[in-house]
mmCIF file of C-alpha atoms in Angstrom:
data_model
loop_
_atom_site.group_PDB
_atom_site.id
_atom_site.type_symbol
_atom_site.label_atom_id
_atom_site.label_comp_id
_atom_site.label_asym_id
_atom_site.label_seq_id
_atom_site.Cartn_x
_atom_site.Cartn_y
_atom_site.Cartn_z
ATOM 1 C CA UNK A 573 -1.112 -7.839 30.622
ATOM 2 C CA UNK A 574 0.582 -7.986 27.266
ATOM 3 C CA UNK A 575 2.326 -4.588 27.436
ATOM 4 C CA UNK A 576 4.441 -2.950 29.859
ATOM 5 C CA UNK A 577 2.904 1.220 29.886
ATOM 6 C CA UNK A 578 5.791 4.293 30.291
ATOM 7 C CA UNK A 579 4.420 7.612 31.047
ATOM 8 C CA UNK A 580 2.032 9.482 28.282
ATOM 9 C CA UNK A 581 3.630 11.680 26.083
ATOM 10 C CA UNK A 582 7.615 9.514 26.922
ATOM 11 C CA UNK A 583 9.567 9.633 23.597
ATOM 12 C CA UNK A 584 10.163 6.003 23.225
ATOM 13 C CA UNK A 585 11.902 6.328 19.742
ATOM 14 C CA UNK A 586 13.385 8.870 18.694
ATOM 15 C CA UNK A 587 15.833 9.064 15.248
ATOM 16 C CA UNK A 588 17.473 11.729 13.501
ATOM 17 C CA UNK A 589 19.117 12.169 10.376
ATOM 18 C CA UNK A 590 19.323 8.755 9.823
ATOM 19 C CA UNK A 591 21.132 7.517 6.809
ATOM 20 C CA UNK A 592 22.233 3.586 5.472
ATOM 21 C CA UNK A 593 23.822 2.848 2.260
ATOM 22 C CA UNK A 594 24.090 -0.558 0.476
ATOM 23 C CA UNK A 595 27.086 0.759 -2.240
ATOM 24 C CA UNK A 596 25.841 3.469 -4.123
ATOM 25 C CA UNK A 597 21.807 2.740 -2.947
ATOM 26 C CA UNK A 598 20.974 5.379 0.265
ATOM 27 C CA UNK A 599 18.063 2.893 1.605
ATOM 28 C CA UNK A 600 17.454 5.179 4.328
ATOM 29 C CA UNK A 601 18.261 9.001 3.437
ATOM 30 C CA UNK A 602 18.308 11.853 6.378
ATOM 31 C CA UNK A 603 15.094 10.049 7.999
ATOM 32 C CA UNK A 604 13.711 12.089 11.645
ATOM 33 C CA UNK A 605 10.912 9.850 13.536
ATOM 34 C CA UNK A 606 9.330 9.870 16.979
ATOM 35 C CA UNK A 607 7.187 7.845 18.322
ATOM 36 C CA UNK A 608 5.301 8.345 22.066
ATOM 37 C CA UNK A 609 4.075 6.286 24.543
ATOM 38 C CA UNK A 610 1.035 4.121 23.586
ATOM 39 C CA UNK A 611 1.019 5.346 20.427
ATOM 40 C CA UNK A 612 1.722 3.330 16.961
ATOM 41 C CA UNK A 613 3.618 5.368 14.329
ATOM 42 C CA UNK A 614 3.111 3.709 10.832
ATOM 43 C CA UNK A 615 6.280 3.206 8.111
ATOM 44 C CA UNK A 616 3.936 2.990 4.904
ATOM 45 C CA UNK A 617 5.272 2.848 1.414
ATOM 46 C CA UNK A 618 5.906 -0.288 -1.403
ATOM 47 C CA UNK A 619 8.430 -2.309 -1.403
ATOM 48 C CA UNK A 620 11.949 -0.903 -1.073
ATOM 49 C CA UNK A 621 10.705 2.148 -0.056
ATOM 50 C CA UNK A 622 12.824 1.552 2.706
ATOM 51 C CA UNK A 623 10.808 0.327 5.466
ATOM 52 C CA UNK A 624 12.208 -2.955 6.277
ATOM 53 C CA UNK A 625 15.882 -1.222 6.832
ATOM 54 C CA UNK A 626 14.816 1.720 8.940
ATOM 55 C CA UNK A 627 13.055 -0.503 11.073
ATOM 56 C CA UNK A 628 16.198 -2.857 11.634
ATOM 57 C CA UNK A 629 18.576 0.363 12.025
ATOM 58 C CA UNK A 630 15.942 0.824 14.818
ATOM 59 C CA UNK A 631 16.033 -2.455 16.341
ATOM 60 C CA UNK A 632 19.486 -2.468 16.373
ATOM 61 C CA UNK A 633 19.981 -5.332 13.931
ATOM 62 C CA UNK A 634 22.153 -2.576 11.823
ATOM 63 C CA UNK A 635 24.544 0.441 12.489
ATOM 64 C CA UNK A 636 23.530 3.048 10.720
ATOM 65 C CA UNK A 637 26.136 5.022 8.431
ATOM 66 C CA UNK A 638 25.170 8.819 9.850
ATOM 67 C CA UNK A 639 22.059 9.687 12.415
ATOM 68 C CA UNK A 640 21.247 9.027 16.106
ATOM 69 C CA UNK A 641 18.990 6.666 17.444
ATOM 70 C CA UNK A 642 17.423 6.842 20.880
ATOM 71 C CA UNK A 643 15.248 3.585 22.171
ATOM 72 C CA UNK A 644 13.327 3.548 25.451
ATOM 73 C CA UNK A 645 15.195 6.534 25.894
ATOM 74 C CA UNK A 646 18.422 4.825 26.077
ATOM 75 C CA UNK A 647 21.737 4.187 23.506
ATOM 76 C CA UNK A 648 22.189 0.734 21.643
ATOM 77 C CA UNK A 649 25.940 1.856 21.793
ATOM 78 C CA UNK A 650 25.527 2.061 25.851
ATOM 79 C CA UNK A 651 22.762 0.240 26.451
ATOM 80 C CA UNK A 652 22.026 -3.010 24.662
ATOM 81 C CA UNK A 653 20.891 -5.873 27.299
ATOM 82 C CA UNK A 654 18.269 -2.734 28.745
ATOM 83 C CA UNK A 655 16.910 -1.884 25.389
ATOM 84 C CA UNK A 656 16.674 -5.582 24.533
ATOM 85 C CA UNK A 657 14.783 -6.808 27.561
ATOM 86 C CA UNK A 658 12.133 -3.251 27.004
ATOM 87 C CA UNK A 659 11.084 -4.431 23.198
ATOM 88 C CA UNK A 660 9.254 -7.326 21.208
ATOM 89 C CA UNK A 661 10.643 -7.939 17.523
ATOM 90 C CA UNK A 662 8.535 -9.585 14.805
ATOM 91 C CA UNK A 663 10.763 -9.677 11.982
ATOM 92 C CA UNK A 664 9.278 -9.943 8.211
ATOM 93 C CA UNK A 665 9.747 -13.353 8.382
ATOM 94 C CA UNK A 666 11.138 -15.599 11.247
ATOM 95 C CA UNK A 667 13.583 -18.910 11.165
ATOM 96 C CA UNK A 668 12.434 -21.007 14.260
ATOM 97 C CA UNK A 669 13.847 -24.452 14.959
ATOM 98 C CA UNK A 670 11.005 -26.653 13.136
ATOM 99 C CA UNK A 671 11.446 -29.725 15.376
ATOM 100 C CA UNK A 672 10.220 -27.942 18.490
ATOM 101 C CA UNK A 673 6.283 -27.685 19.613
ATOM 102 C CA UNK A 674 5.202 -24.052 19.990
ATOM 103 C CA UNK A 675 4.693 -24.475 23.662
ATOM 104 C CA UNK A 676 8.650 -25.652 23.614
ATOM 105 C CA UNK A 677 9.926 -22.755 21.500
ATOM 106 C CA UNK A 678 7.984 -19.880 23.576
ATOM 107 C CA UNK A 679 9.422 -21.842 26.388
ATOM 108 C CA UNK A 680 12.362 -21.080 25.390
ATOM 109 C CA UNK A 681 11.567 -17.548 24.336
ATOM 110 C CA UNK A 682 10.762 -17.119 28.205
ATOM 111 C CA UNK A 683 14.361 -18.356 29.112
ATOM 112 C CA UNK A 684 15.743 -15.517 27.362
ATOM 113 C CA UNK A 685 14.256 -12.911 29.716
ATOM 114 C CA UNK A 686 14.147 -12.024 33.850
ATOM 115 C CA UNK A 687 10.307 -11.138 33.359
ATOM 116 C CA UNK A 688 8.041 -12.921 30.962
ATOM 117 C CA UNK A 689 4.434 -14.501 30.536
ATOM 118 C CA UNK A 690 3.782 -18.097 30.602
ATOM 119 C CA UNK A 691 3.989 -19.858 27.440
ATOM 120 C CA UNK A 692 -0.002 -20.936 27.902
ATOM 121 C CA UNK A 693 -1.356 -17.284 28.392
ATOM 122 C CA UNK A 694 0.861 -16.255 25.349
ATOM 123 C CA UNK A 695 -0.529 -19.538 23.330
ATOM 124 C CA UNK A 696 -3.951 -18.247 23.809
ATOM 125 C CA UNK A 697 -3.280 -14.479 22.871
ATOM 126 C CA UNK A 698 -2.395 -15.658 19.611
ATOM 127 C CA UNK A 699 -5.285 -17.955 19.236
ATOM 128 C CA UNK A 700 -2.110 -21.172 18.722
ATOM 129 C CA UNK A 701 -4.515 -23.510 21.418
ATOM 130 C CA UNK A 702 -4.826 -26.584 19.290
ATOM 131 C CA UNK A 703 -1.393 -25.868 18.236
ATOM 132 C CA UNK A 704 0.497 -26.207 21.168
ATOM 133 C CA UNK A 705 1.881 -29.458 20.856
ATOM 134 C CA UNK A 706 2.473 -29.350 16.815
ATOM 135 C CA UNK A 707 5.449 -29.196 15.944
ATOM 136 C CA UNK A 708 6.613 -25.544 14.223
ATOM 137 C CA UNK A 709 7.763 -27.568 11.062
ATOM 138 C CA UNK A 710 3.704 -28.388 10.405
ATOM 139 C CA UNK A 711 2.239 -24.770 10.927
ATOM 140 C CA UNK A 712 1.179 -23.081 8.206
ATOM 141 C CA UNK A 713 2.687 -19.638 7.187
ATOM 142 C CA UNK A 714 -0.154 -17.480 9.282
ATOM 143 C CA UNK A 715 0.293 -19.883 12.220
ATOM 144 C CA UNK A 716 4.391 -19.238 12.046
ATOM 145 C CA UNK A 717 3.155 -15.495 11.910
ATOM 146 C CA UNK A 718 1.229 -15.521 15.041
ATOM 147 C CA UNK A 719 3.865 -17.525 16.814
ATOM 148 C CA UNK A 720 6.685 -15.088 15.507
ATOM 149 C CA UNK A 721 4.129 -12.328 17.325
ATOM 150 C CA UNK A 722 3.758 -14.567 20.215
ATOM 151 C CA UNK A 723 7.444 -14.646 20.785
ATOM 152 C CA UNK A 724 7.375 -10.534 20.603
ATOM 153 C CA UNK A 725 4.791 -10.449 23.415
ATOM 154 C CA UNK A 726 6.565 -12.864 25.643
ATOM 155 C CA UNK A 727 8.793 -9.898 27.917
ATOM 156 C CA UNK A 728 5.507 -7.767 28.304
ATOM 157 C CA UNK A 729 7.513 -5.484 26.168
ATOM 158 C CA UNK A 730 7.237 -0.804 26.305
ATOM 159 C CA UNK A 731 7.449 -1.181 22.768
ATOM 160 C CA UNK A 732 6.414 -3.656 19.886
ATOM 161 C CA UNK A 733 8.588 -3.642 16.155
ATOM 162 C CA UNK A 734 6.191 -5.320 13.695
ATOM 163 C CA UNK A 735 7.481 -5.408 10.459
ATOM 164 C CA UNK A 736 4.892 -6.225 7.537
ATOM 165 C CA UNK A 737 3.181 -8.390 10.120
ATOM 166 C CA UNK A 738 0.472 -9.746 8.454
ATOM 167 C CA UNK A 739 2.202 -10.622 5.090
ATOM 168 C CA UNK A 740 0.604 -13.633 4.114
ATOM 169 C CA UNK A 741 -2.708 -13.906 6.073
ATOM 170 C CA UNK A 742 -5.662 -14.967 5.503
ATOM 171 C CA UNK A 743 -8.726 -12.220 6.717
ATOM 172 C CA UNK A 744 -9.357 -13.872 9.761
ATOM 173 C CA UNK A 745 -5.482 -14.309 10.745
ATOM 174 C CA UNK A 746 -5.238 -10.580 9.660
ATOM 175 C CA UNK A 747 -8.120 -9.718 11.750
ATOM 176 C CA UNK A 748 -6.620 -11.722 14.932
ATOM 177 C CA UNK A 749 -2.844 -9.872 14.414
ATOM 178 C CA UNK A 750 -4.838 -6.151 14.765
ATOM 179 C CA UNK A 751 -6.828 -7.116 17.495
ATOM 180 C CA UNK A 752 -3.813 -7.855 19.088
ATOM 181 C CA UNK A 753 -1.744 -4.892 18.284
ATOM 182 C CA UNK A 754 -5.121 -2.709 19.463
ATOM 183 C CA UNK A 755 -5.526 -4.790 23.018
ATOM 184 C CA UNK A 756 -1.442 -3.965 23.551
ATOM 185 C CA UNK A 757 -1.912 -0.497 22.541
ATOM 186 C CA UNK A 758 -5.105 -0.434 25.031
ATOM 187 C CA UNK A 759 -2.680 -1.273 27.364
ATOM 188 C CA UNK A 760 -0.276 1.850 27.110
ATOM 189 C CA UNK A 761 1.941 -0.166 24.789
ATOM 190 C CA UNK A 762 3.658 1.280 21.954
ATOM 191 C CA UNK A 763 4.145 0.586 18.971
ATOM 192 C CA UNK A 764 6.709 1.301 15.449
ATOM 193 C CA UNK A 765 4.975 -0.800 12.392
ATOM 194 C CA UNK A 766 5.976 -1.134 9.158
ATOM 195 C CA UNK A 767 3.483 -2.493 6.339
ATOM 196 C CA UNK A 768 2.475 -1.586 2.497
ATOM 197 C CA UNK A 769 -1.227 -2.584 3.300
ATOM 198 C CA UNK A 770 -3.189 0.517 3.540
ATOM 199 C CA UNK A 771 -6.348 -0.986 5.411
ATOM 200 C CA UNK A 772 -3.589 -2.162 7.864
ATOM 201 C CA UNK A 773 -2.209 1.582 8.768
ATOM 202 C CA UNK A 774 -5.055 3.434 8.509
ATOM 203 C CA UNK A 775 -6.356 1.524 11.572
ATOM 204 C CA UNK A 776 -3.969 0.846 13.643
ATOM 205 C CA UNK A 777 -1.640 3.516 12.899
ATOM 206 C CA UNK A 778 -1.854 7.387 15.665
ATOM 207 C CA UNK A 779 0.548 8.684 13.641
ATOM 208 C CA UNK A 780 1.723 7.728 9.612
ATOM 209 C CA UNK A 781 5.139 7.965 8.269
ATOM 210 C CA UNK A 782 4.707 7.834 4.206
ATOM 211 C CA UNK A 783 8.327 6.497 2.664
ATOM 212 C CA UNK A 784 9.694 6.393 -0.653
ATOM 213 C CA UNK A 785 12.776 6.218 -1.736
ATOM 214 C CA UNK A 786 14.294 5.815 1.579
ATOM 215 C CA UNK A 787 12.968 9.553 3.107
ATOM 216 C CA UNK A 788 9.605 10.764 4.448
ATOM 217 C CA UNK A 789 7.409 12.397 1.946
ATOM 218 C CA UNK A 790 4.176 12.936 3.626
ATOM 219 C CA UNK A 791 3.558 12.482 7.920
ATOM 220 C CA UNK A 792 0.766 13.051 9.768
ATOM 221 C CA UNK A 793 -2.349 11.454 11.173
ATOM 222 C CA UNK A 794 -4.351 8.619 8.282
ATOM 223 C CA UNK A 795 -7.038 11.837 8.909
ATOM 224 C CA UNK A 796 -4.374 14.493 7.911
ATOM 225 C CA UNK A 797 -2.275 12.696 5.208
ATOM 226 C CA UNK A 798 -5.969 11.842 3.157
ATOM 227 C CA UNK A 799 -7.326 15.415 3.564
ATOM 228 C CA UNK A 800 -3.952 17.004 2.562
ATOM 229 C CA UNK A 801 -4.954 15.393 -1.021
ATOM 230 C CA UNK A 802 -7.659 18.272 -0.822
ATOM 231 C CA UNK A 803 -10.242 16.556 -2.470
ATOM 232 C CA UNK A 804 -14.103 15.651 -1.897
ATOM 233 C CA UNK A 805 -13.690 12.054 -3.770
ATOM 234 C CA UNK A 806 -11.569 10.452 -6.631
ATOM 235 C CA UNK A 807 -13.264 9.953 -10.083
ATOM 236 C CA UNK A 808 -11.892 7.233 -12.242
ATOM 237 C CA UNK A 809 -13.055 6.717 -15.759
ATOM 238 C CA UNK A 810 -12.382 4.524 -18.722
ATOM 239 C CA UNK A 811 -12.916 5.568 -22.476
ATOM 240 C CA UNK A 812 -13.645 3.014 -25.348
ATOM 241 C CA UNK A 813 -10.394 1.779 -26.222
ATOM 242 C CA UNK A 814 -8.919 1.561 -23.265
ATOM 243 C CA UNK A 815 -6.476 4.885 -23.881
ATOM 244 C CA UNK A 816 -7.603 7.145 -21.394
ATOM 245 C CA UNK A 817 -5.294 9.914 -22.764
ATOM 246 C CA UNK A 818 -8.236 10.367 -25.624
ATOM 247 C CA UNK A 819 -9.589 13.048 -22.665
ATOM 248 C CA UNK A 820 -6.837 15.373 -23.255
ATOM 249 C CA UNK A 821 -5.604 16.271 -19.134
ATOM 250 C CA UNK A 822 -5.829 20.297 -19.841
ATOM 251 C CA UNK A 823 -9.377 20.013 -20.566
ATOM 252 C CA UNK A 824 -9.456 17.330 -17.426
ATOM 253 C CA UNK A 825 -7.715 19.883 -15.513
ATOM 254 C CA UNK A 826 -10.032 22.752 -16.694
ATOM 255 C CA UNK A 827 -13.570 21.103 -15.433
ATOM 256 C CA UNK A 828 -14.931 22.357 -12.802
ATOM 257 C CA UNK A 829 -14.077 21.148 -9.425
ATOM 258 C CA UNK A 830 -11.270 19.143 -10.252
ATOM 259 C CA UNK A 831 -7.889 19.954 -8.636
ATOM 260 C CA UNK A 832 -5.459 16.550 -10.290
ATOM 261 C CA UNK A 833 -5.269 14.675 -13.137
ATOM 262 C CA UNK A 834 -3.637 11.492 -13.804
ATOM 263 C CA UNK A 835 -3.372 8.432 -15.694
ATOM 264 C CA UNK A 836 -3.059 4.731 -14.889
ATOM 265 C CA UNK A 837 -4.241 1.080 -15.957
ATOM 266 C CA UNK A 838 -6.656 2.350 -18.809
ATOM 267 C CA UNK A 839 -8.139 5.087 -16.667
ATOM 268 C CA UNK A 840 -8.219 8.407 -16.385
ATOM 269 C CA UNK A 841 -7.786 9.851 -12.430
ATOM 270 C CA UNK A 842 -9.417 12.819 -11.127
ATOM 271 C CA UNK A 843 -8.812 14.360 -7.786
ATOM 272 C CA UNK A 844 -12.167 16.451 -7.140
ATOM 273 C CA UNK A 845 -13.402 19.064 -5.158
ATOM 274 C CA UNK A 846 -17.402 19.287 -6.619
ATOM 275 C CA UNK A 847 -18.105 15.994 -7.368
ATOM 276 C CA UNK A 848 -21.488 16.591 -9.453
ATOM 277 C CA UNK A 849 -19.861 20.111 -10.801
ATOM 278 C CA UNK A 850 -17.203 17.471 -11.774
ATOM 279 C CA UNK A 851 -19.080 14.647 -13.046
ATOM 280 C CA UNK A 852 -21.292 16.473 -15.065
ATOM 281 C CA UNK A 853 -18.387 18.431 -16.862
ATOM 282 C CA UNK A 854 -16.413 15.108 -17.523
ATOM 283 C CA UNK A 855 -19.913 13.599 -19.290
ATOM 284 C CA UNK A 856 -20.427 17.163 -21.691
ATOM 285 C CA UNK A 857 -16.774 16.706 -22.468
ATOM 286 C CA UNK A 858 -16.835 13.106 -23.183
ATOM 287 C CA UNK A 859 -20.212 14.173 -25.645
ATOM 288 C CA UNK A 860 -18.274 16.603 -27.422
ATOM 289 C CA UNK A 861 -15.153 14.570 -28.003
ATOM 290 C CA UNK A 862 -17.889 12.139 -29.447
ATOM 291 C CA UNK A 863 -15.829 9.620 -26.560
ATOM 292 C CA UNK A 864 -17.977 6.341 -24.880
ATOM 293 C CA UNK A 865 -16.986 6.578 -20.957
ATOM 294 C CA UNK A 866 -17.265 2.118 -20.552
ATOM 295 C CA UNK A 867 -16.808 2.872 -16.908
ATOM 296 C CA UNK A 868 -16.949 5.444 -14.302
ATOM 297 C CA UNK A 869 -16.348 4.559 -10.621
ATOM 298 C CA UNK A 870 -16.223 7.465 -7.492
ATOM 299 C CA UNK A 871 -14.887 6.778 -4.299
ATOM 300 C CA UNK A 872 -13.634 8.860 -1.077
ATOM 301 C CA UNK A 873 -9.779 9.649 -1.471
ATOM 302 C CA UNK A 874 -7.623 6.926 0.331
ATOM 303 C CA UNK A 875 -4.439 7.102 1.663
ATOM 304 C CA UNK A 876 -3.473 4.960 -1.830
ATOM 305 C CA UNK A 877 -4.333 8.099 -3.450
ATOM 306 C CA UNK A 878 -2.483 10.184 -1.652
ATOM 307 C CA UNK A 879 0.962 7.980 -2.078
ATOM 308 C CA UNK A 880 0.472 7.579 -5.755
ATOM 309 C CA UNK A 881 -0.345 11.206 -6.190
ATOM 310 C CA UNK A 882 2.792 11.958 -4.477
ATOM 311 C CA UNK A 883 4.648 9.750 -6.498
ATOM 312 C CA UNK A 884 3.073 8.158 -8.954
ATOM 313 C CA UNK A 885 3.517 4.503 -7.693
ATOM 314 C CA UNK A 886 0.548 2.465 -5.562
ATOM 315 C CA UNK A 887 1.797 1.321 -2.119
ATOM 316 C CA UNK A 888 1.799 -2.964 -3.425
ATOM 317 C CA UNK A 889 3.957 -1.820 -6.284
ATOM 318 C CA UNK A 890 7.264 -4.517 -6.645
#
């Protein structure tokens, strides 16, 4: 078994009022999350949103400045060794000794704990076989990844931190990290993941956390947080010229159907309720501005859309 299951419905994390300040920066500001047994809770946002920090205030890497924290139902205050030996960490990136093999260093991963898998059964959960006796100093950066994650399932954790886990990956190493996280999760495992990759959190995320600037702006299920965008589909479109503010947004924002208007990269954003009521209004309006439309693209609304409508940043923004 890779996970260890508690009870349905068992708070495993539970944080309130949270707050951590770097000098004058609040990177985490009055956050409040749960997360429940064999569930995963998503932290989604871009960089600096303040995943990375809330996660490690979590883990207990960090004291946090105000806020409680509650892991596995215990105190890191009271309680560290217990909380310790009930999770697996995969850090955003991970120093390991390069001289040892992987079978050595999840060896020695297994020392650290009263319960844990053999190194072997852990080397083939990560798909590391014909990197077992390689030294760490020759894997690439995916194979580091899946070690890193290898080392997190070594204790059968309750609960599994995975901070941008898949940073770095190619599709197939991507593809191997979820199936993972899903098998664990099948398991009654639980799980508190950070990432700005929206494919990533929409699948493997119960629950969603949106973050910016350090404090929850939207929660819910992927489900919830897309249809609270209220719209049928997104419309993009691109004048001639490349300014999209030739199609004046009060006039966007008076066709029928559409509920949002914004502007981006050369385009011209529509959040829609009537797509054809929409489409066909945006082509009579382009015909009487005398304005060339030299593309037009639909698509279903994303949980992208909903971030940058929100705040007017996509989730891979630096």
């Amino acid at each position: 078994m890779l996970a260890r299951p508690m009870a349905p419905e068992t708070l495993i994390v539970s944080a309130r009022g949270l707050v951590k300040r770097f000098g004058a920066v609040r990177a985490v500001d009055g956050l409040d999350l749960e997360v429940r047994a064999g569930t995963c809770l998503g932290l989604l946002g871009p960089n600096g949103a303040g995943k990375t920090t809330t996660i490690e205030l979590l883990e207990g890497l960090r004291e946090p400045d105000a806020g409680e924290i509650r892991v596995l139902g215990l105190d890191w205050a009271r309680s560290p060794a217990a909380i310790r030996a009930g999770i697996g960490v995969q850090l955003q990136s991970t120093d390991f000794q390069e001289k040892l093999t992987v079978f050595e260093t999840l060896r020695m991963f297994r020392s650290f704990y009263a319960d844990a898998r053999a190194p072997r059964e852990v080397i083939a959960w990560v798909g590391l076989e014909e990197k077992q006796a390689s030294r760490v100093g020759t894997l690439s950066g995916g194979q580091k990844q899946r070690l890193a994650l290898g080392c997190a399932l070594m204790n059968r954790p309750h609960l599994l931190f995975l901070d941008e886990p898949t940073t770095g990956l190619d599709p197939q190493g991507r593809r191997r990290v979820w199936e993972l996280v899903e098998a664990f999760k099948a398991e009654g495992g639980s799980v508190l993941l950070s990432t700005h990759y929206m494919e990533e959190a929409e699948r493997l995320s119960d629950d969603l956390a949106i973050l910016d600037r350090g404090q929850v702006i939207a929660r819910g299920s992927p489900q919830a947080i897309i249809r609270s965008l209220g719209a049928e589909s997104v419309v993009e479109c691109a004048p001639a010229g490349g300014e999209p503010r030739v199609l004046p947004e009060a006039e966007l924002r008076a066709l029928p159907g559409v509920s949002g208007v914004r502007y981006e990269a050369g385009f011209a954003v529509l959040s829609v309720t009537r797509t054809q009521d929409a489409l066909a209004g945006l082509f009579e309006l382009a015909a009487r501005l005398g304005i060339t439309l030299d593309d037009l693209r639909t698509h279903r609304p994303t949980l992208e859309d909903v971030f940058v409508n929100l705040t007017g940043k996509h989730l891979r923004d630096e």
